[in-house]
mmCIF file of C-alpha atoms in Angstrom:
data_model
loop_
_atom_site.group_PDB
_atom_site.id
_atom_site.type_symbol
_atom_site.label_atom_id
_atom_site.label_comp_id
_atom_site.label_asym_id
_atom_site.label_seq_id
_atom_site.Cartn_x
_atom_site.Cartn_y
_atom_site.Cartn_z
ATOM 1 C CA MET A 94 -24.388 -2.985 -1.734
ATOM 2 C CA ASN A 95 -22.489 -0.633 -3.123
ATOM 3 C CA VAL A 96 -19.809 -1.009 -5.828
ATOM 4 C CA SER A 97 -16.857 0.557 -7.166
ATOM 5 C CA VAL A 98 -14.259 0.165 -9.454
ATOM 6 C CA CYS A 99 -10.297 0.806 -8.723
ATOM 7 C CA THR A 100 -8.035 2.936 -10.713
ATOM 8 C CA ILE A 101 -5.558 0.858 -9.905
ATOM 9 C CA SER A 102 -6.558 -1.525 -12.079
ATOM 10 C CA PHE A 103 -5.354 0.210 -15.238
ATOM 11 C CA ARG A 104 -2.141 0.636 -13.825
ATOM 12 C CA HIS A 105 -0.372 0.310 -16.996
ATOM 13 C CA GLY A 106 -2.678 1.109 -19.813
ATOM 14 C CA LEU A 107 -3.717 4.710 -21.295
ATOM 15 C CA GLN A 108 -6.911 5.770 -19.700
ATOM 16 C CA SER A 109 -8.646 8.709 -18.764
ATOM 17 C CA ILE A 110 -10.949 8.952 -16.122
ATOM 18 C CA GLU A 111 -13.113 10.560 -18.351
ATOM 19 C CA HIS A 112 -13.378 7.199 -20.135
ATOM 20 C CA ILE A 113 -12.974 5.277 -16.538
ATOM 21 C CA ALA A 114 -15.976 7.474 -15.294
ATOM 22 C CA LYS A 115 -17.982 6.230 -18.216
ATOM 23 C CA TRP A 116 -17.573 3.232 -18.465
ATOM 24 C CA ALA A 117 -17.594 2.788 -14.284
ATOM 25 C CA THR A 118 -21.516 3.669 -15.014
ATOM 26 C CA THR A 119 -22.790 2.522 -17.981
ATOM 27 C CA HIS A 120 -21.679 -0.814 -15.718
ATOM 28 C CA GLY A 121 -23.081 -0.398 -13.224
ATOM 29 C CA PHE A 122 -21.037 0.311 -11.261
ATOM 30 C CA ASP A 123 -21.719 3.098 -8.074
ATOM 31 C CA GLY A 124 -18.266 4.563 -7.523
ATOM 32 C CA ILE A 125 -14.741 5.062 -7.856
ATOM 33 C CA GLU A 126 -12.157 4.402 -5.669
ATOM 34 C CA LEU A 127 -9.036 6.291 -6.764
ATOM 35 C CA TRP A 128 -5.724 5.689 -6.640
ATOM 36 C CA GLY A 129 -3.347 8.633 -4.460
ATOM 37 C CA THR A 130 -1.500 7.783 -7.263
ATOM 38 C CA HIS A 131 -3.876 9.194 -9.845
ATOM 39 C CA ALA A 132 -4.895 11.534 -7.779
ATOM 40 C CA ARG A 133 -1.802 13.127 -7.691
ATOM 41 C CA HIS A 134 -1.493 13.450 -11.300
ATOM 42 C CA LEU A 135 -5.108 14.789 -12.088
ATOM 43 C CA LYS A 136 -4.247 17.885 -9.811
ATOM 44 C CA PRO A 137 -3.173 20.029 -12.678
ATOM 45 C CA HIS A 138 -7.159 19.237 -14.171
ATOM 46 C CA ALA A 139 -8.745 21.196 -12.675
ATOM 47 C CA HIS A 140 -12.203 20.336 -13.981
ATOM 48 C CA VAL A 141 -12.012 17.188 -12.876
ATOM 49 C CA ASN A 142 -13.046 16.753 -9.356
ATOM 50 C CA GLY A 143 -16.019 15.280 -6.659
ATOM 51 C CA GLU A 144 -18.575 17.280 -8.289
ATOM 52 C CA TRP A 145 -17.525 16.760 -11.548
ATOM 53 C CA LEU A 146 -17.526 12.667 -10.976
ATOM 54 C CA GLU A 147 -21.400 13.540 -9.341
ATOM 55 C CA THR A 148 -23.082 14.690 -12.736
ATOM 56 C CA GLN A 149 -21.197 10.927 -13.906
ATOM 57 C CA GLY A 150 -23.545 9.533 -11.018
ATOM 58 C CA LEU A 151 -20.780 8.556 -9.081
ATOM 59 C CA THR A 152 -18.963 8.921 -6.168
ATOM 60 C CA VAL A 153 -14.866 8.605 -5.267
ATOM 61 C CA SER A 154 -16.146 5.829 -2.639
ATOM 62 C CA MET A 155 -12.612 5.557 -0.625
ATOM 63 C CA LEU A 156 -9.314 7.199 -1.632
ATOM 64 C CA SER A 157 -6.491 4.963 -1.469
ATOM 65 C CA ASP A 158 -3.011 6.151 -0.493
ATOM 66 C CA TYR A 159 0.463 5.565 1.369
ATOM 67 C CA LEU A 160 1.715 7.416 4.367
ATOM 68 C CA PRO A 161 5.219 6.556 4.965
ATOM 69 C CA LEU A 162 4.282 5.754 8.820
ATOM 70 C CA HIS A 163 7.796 4.571 10.306
ATOM 71 C CA GLU A 164 9.710 7.538 8.744
ATOM 72 C CA GLU A 165 9.596 10.841 11.364
ATOM 73 C CA TRP A 166 6.691 12.830 11.772
ATOM 74 C CA THR A 167 8.060 16.098 9.256
ATOM 75 C CA LYS A 168 7.323 14.145 6.876
ATOM 76 C CA ILE A 169 4.246 11.574 8.119
ATOM 77 C CA GLN A 170 2.379 14.953 8.313
ATOM 78 C CA SER A 171 3.294 16.593 4.969
ATOM 79 C CA ALA A 172 2.354 13.255 2.885
ATOM 80 C CA ALA A 173 -0.786 13.140 5.340
ATOM 81 C CA ASN A 174 -1.738 16.822 5.462
ATOM 82 C CA ASN A 175 -1.369 16.092 0.775
ATOM 83 C CA MET A 176 -3.671 12.814 1.196
ATOM 84 C CA LEU A 177 -6.493 14.910 3.581
ATOM 85 C CA HIS A 178 -6.404 17.789 0.996
ATOM 86 C CA LEU A 179 -7.188 14.710 -2.112
ATOM 87 C CA ALA A 180 -9.466 12.988 -0.474
ATOM 88 C CA GLY A 181 -11.662 17.046 0.122
ATOM 89 C CA ARG A 182 -11.441 17.495 -3.414
ATOM 90 C CA TRP A 183 -12.918 14.395 -4.440
ATOM 91 C CA ASN A 184 -15.138 14.482 -2.003
ATOM 92 C CA THR A 185 -14.948 11.507 -0.190
ATOM 93 C CA SER A 186 -14.846 10.768 3.609
ATOM 94 C CA LYS A 187 -11.980 7.143 3.531
ATOM 95 C CA VAL A 188 -8.805 7.105 3.298
ATOM 96 C CA ARG A 189 -6.779 3.740 2.871
ATOM 97 C CA VAL A 190 -3.878 3.173 3.950
ATOM 98 C CA PHE A 191 -1.285 0.465 4.957
ATOM 99 C CA ALA A 192 -0.333 0.199 8.699
ATOM 100 C CA GLY A 193 3.398 -0.170 8.275
ATOM 101 C CA GLU A 194 5.825 -2.133 6.444
ATOM 102 C CA LEU A 195 6.648 -5.193 8.758
ATOM 103 C CA GLY A 196 4.362 -8.059 9.806
ATOM 104 C CA SER A 197 3.513 -8.179 13.285
ATOM 105 C CA GLN A 198 5.755 -11.200 13.817
ATOM 106 C CA LEU A 199 8.731 -8.919 12.491
ATOM 107 C CA ILE A 200 8.317 -5.934 13.669
ATOM 108 C CA GLN A 201 9.890 -4.511 16.992
ATOM 109 C CA LYS A 202 8.018 -3.102 20.242
ATOM 110 C CA GLU A 203 9.758 0.023 19.934
ATOM 111 C CA GLU A 204 8.279 0.307 15.826
ATOM 112 C CA ARG A 205 5.625 -0.882 16.885
ATOM 113 C CA LEU A 206 4.848 2.058 19.219
ATOM 114 C CA HIS A 207 6.621 4.467 17.224
ATOM 115 C CA LEU A 208 3.596 3.178 13.496
ATOM 116 C CA VAL A 209 1.495 2.960 16.979
ATOM 117 C CA ASN A 210 1.868 7.271 17.861
ATOM 118 C CA GLN A 211 2.102 8.392 14.124
ATOM 119 C CA LEU A 212 -0.884 6.734 13.120
ATOM 120 C CA ARG A 213 -3.034 8.263 16.146
ATOM 121 C CA GLU A 214 -2.025 11.595 15.170
ATOM 122 C CA VAL A 215 -3.073 11.268 11.700
ATOM 123 C CA CYS A 216 -6.313 10.100 13.036
ATOM 124 C CA LYS A 217 -6.498 13.316 15.053
ATOM 125 C CA MET A 218 -6.073 14.637 11.606
ATOM 126 C CA ALA A 219 -8.356 13.556 9.676
ATOM 127 C CA MET A 220 -10.957 13.771 12.562
ATOM 128 C CA GLU A 221 -10.845 17.737 11.861
ATOM 129 C CA LYS A 222 -11.408 17.250 7.812
ATOM 130 C CA ASN A 223 -14.067 14.599 9.089
ATOM 131 C CA LYS A 224 -12.342 12.294 6.823
ATOM 132 C CA GLN A 225 -11.495 8.599 8.683
ATOM 133 C CA ILE A 226 -8.230 6.716 7.961
ATOM 134 C CA LEU A 227 -8.602 2.321 6.713
ATOM 135 C CA VAL A 228 -5.867 0.156 7.757
ATOM 136 C CA GLU A 229 -6.342 -2.098 5.069
ATOM 137 C CA ILE A 230 -6.062 -6.464 5.924
ATOM 138 C CA HIS A 231 -2.778 -7.155 4.450
ATOM 139 C CA PRO A 232 0.365 -9.997 4.463
ATOM 140 C CA ARG A 233 4.018 -7.514 5.876
ATOM 141 C CA THR A 234 1.757 -4.949 7.486
ATOM 142 C CA LEU A 235 0.729 -4.732 10.623
ATOM 143 C CA CYS A 236 -3.153 -5.606 9.323
ATOM 144 C CA ASP A 237 -1.170 -9.031 8.436
ATOM 145 C CA THR A 238 -3.174 -11.418 11.263
ATOM 146 C CA VAL A 239 -7.390 -10.605 12.793
ATOM 147 C CA SER A 240 -5.833 -10.700 16.208
ATOM 148 C CA SER A 241 -2.760 -7.968 16.062
ATOM 149 C CA THR A 242 -5.466 -5.734 13.306
ATOM 150 C CA LEU A 243 -7.700 -5.881 16.581
ATOM 151 C CA GLN A 244 -4.541 -5.369 19.039
ATOM 152 C CA LEU A 245 -3.894 -2.405 16.648
ATOM 153 C CA LEU A 246 -7.183 -0.718 16.670
ATOM 154 C CA SER A 247 -7.346 -0.830 20.527
ATOM 155 C CA GLU A 248 -3.636 0.727 20.432
ATOM 156 C CA VAL A 249 -4.860 3.559 18.033
ATOM 157 C CA ASN A 250 -7.592 3.687 20.289
ATOM 158 C CA HIS A 251 -9.140 7.088 17.341
ATOM 159 C CA PRO A 252 -12.314 6.309 16.724
ATOM 160 C CA SER A 253 -11.308 7.508 12.943
ATOM 161 C CA LEU A 254 -9.083 4.225 12.489
ATOM 162 C CA ARG A 255 -11.347 1.647 10.508
ATOM 163 C CA VAL A 256 -10.828 -0.794 8.579
ATOM 164 C CA ASN A 257 -11.104 -1.748 4.922
ATOM 165 C CA PHE A 258 -11.404 -6.105 4.791
ATOM 166 C CA ASP A 259 -9.287 -7.297 2.419
ATOM 167 C CA VAL A 260 -11.185 -11.367 2.143
ATOM 168 C CA LEU A 261 -8.863 -12.216 -0.142
ATOM 169 C CA HIS A 262 -5.944 -11.671 2.732
ATOM 170 C CA ALA A 263 -7.955 -12.405 5.163
ATOM 171 C CA TRP A 264 -8.028 -15.413 3.607
ATOM 172 C CA GLU A 265 -4.249 -15.440 3.231
ATOM 173 C CA SER A 266 -3.243 -14.792 7.261
ATOM 174 C CA GLY A 267 -5.347 -18.515 7.675
ATOM 175 C CA ALA A 268 -8.433 -16.913 9.238
ATOM 176 C CA ASN A 269 -11.314 -18.341 8.376
ATOM 177 C CA VAL A 270 -13.318 -15.289 6.185
ATOM 178 C CA ASP A 271 -16.236 -15.407 7.767
ATOM 179 C CA GLU A 272 -15.109 -15.696 11.925
ATOM 180 C CA ALA A 273 -12.919 -13.253 10.818
ATOM 181 C CA PHE A 274 -15.352 -10.225 9.512
ATOM 182 C CA GLU A 275 -17.338 -10.756 11.861
ATOM 183 C CA GLN A 276 -14.629 -10.145 14.698
ATOM 184 C CA LEU A 277 -13.761 -7.289 13.038
ATOM 185 C CA GLN A 278 -17.491 -6.041 11.534
ATOM 186 C CA PRO A 279 -18.011 -3.086 14.159
ATOM 187 C CA PHE A 280 -14.741 -1.185 12.819
ATOM 188 C CA ILE A 281 -14.992 -2.704 8.812
ATOM 189 C CA GLU A 282 -15.887 0.671 6.240
ATOM 190 C CA HIS A 283 -14.890 -1.054 2.741
ATOM 191 C CA LEU A 284 -14.015 -3.599 1.311
ATOM 192 C CA HIS A 285 -12.058 -5.480 -0.965
ATOM 193 C CA LEU A 286 -13.228 -8.204 -3.437
ATOM 194 C CA LYS A 287 -10.869 -10.802 -5.700
ATOM 195 C CA ASN A 288 -9.404 -14.207 -5.999
ATOM 196 C CA VAL A 289 -6.935 -16.223 -6.303
ATOM 197 C CA LEU A 290 -6.358 -20.124 -7.871
ATOM 198 C CA ASP A 291 -4.634 -21.438 -5.012
ATOM 199 C CA ARG A 292 -1.697 -20.469 -2.513
ATOM 200 C CA GLU A 293 1.578 -20.955 -4.658
ATOM 201 C CA HIS A 294 0.273 -17.826 -6.379
ATOM 202 C CA LEU A 295 -0.850 -15.469 -3.696
ATOM 203 C CA HIS A 296 3.047 -13.880 -4.552
ATOM 204 C CA VAL A 297 1.328 -12.254 -7.396
ATOM 205 C CA PHE A 298 -0.150 -9.697 -5.174
ATOM 206 C CA HIS A 299 2.497 -8.620 -3.643
ATOM 207 C CA PRO A 300 3.401 -4.722 -4.727
ATOM 208 C CA GLU A 301 6.955 -5.339 -6.872
ATOM 209 C CA ASN A 302 4.682 -7.479 -9.017
ATOM 210 C CA VAL A 303 1.912 -6.260 -9.057
ATOM 211 C CA PHE A 304 2.890 -1.948 -10.508
ATOM 212 C CA HIS A 305 5.431 -4.507 -12.182
ATOM 213 C CA ALA A 306 4.283 -3.855 -15.484
ATOM 214 C CA SER A 307 6.033 -7.490 -17.234
ATOM 215 C CA ALA A 308 4.888 -9.423 -14.293
ATOM 216 C CA SER A 309 3.779 -12.859 -13.786
ATOM 217 C CA ARG A 310 -0.582 -12.173 -13.204
ATOM 218 C CA GLN A 311 -0.951 -16.480 -13.295
ATOM 219 C CA GLY A 312 -2.809 -16.922 -10.529
ATOM 220 C CA MET A 313 -4.936 -13.833 -10.818
ATOM 221 C CA THR A 314 -9.024 -14.627 -11.499
ATOM 222 C CA SER A 315 -12.863 -13.519 -12.031
ATOM 223 C CA LEU A 316 -14.092 -13.071 -8.240
ATOM 224 C CA PHE A 317 -16.618 -16.981 -8.802
ATOM 225 C CA THR A 318 -13.813 -19.096 -10.084
ATOM 226 C CA GLY A 319 -11.124 -19.019 -7.020
ATOM 227 C CA GLN A 320 -10.108 -20.288 -3.530
ATOM 228 C CA ILE A 321 -12.496 -18.205 -1.497
ATOM 229 C CA ASP A 322 -15.746 -19.248 -1.722
ATOM 230 C CA TYR A 323 -17.807 -15.805 -2.882
ATOM 231 C CA HIS A 324 -20.928 -17.436 -2.982
ATOM 232 C CA GLN A 325 -20.956 -18.605 0.617
ATOM 233 C CA PHE A 326 -19.607 -15.800 1.610
ATOM 234 C CA LEU A 327 -22.169 -12.942 0.290
ATOM 235 C CA SER A 328 -24.666 -15.682 1.528
ATOM 236 C CA ASN A 329 -23.571 -15.485 5.090
ATOM 237 C CA HIS A 330 -23.111 -11.978 5.433
ATOM 238 C CA ASP A 331 -26.185 -9.191 5.153
ATOM 239 C CA LEU A 332 -23.798 -6.694 2.867
ATOM 240 C CA SER A 333 -26.540 -3.915 1.380
ATOM 241 C CA SER A 334 -24.822 -1.588 3.721
ATOM 242 C CA PHE A 335 -21.643 -1.690 2.519
ATOM 243 C CA HIS A 336 -19.099 -0.107 0.544
ATOM 244 C CA ALA A 337 -17.278 -2.792 -1.411
ATOM 245 C CA SER A 338 -14.543 -2.434 -4.362
ATOM 246 C CA LEU A 339 -13.952 -5.469 -6.993
ATOM 247 C CA GLU A 340 -9.570 -5.271 -7.576
ATOM 248 C CA TRP A 341 -8.168 -6.637 -10.340
ATOM 249 C CA PHE A 342 -4.522 -6.483 -11.169
ATOM 250 C CA GLY A 343 -4.549 -8.978 -13.932
ATOM 251 C CA HIS A 344 -4.373 -8.708 -17.944
ATOM 252 C CA HIS A 345 -7.425 -6.744 -19.606
ATOM 253 C CA PRO A 346 -10.020 -4.936 -16.566
ATOM 254 C CA PHE A 347 -12.588 -4.087 -18.832
ATOM 255 C CA ALA A 348 -13.541 -7.704 -19.378
ATOM 256 C CA VAL A 349 -13.089 -8.866 -16.638
ATOM 257 C CA LEU A 350 -14.574 -6.581 -14.441
ATOM 258 C CA GLU A 351 -17.878 -6.266 -16.095
ATOM 259 C CA LYS A 352 -18.112 -9.806 -16.421
ATOM 260 C CA ASP A 353 -18.030 -10.471 -12.019
ATOM 261 C CA LYS A 354 -19.818 -7.006 -12.224
ATOM 262 C CA GLN A 355 -22.390 -9.200 -14.038
ATOM 263 C CA LYS A 356 -22.389 -12.154 -11.825
ATOM 264 C CA LEU A 357 -22.398 -9.696 -8.464
ATOM 265 C CA VAL A 358 -25.100 -8.423 -9.514
ATOM 266 C CA ALA A 359 -26.866 -11.376 -10.048
ATOM 267 C CA TYR A 360 -25.850 -13.640 -7.479
ATOM 268 C CA GLN A 361 -26.973 -10.816 -4.913
ATOM 269 C CA LYS A 362 -30.842 -10.536 -7.351
ATOM 270 C CA GLN A 363 -30.791 -14.890 -6.887
ATOM 271 C CA THR A 364 -30.463 -14.073 -2.738
ATOM 272 C CA LEU A 365 -33.049 -11.423 -2.064
ATOM 273 C CA TYR A 366 -35.503 -13.495 -3.898
ATOM 274 C CA HIS A 367 -34.386 -16.533 -1.949
#
């Protein structure tokens, strides 16, 4: 499995892209999942781009950004153009977005139709640039359940629309993670791997908490110590051809990510030789 580190893990700390890249290479990561906010802030620094990162032995596995899909087309089009331009600068074919800002049970039929139509147009733009748009399994979006995600894929009906399978959020939806993965596997281009101590702490992953520097991180835990049995998940599926990111939002990102990467590699080797 090709494994990336997310620059969003360093959103509250002062770390240069050069430092993150050197650390990622040293610790055996294959790539970087670049947060759109960081990509925009790096625009004035012409020397850092996809070609530069490749000289470090890394690639940008995915650009993770957001689109205002509830807005009028001109605003969406402008945001999508900027997003796809950044993806081109960093030589990545995958752009992650959220499918709106309302869950599948709350959105009105007209709002859903609007979002579907706008997303289809964005996919057309992406195809022209040989890019893919990945919607993430995530609460408070149209991809908050497996069934709604499959419905959205059918409604948009465009080959550039793919899925970022967030294992924790699939579990959060109440789905059986293994069954959810199998149902969505034909559309999955990337995985997010993270864990939580229990359901009571799932709120720590809400954006308003994650992006608040002094908010609680209680309940966030390393990959192999939470409610999701990653030993089982990794054993049940052949992920050798997949790209995944270790997504960590808690304290001490370098230390936690280093240990999780070591444990992931050790487990994969153990599985391979058994």
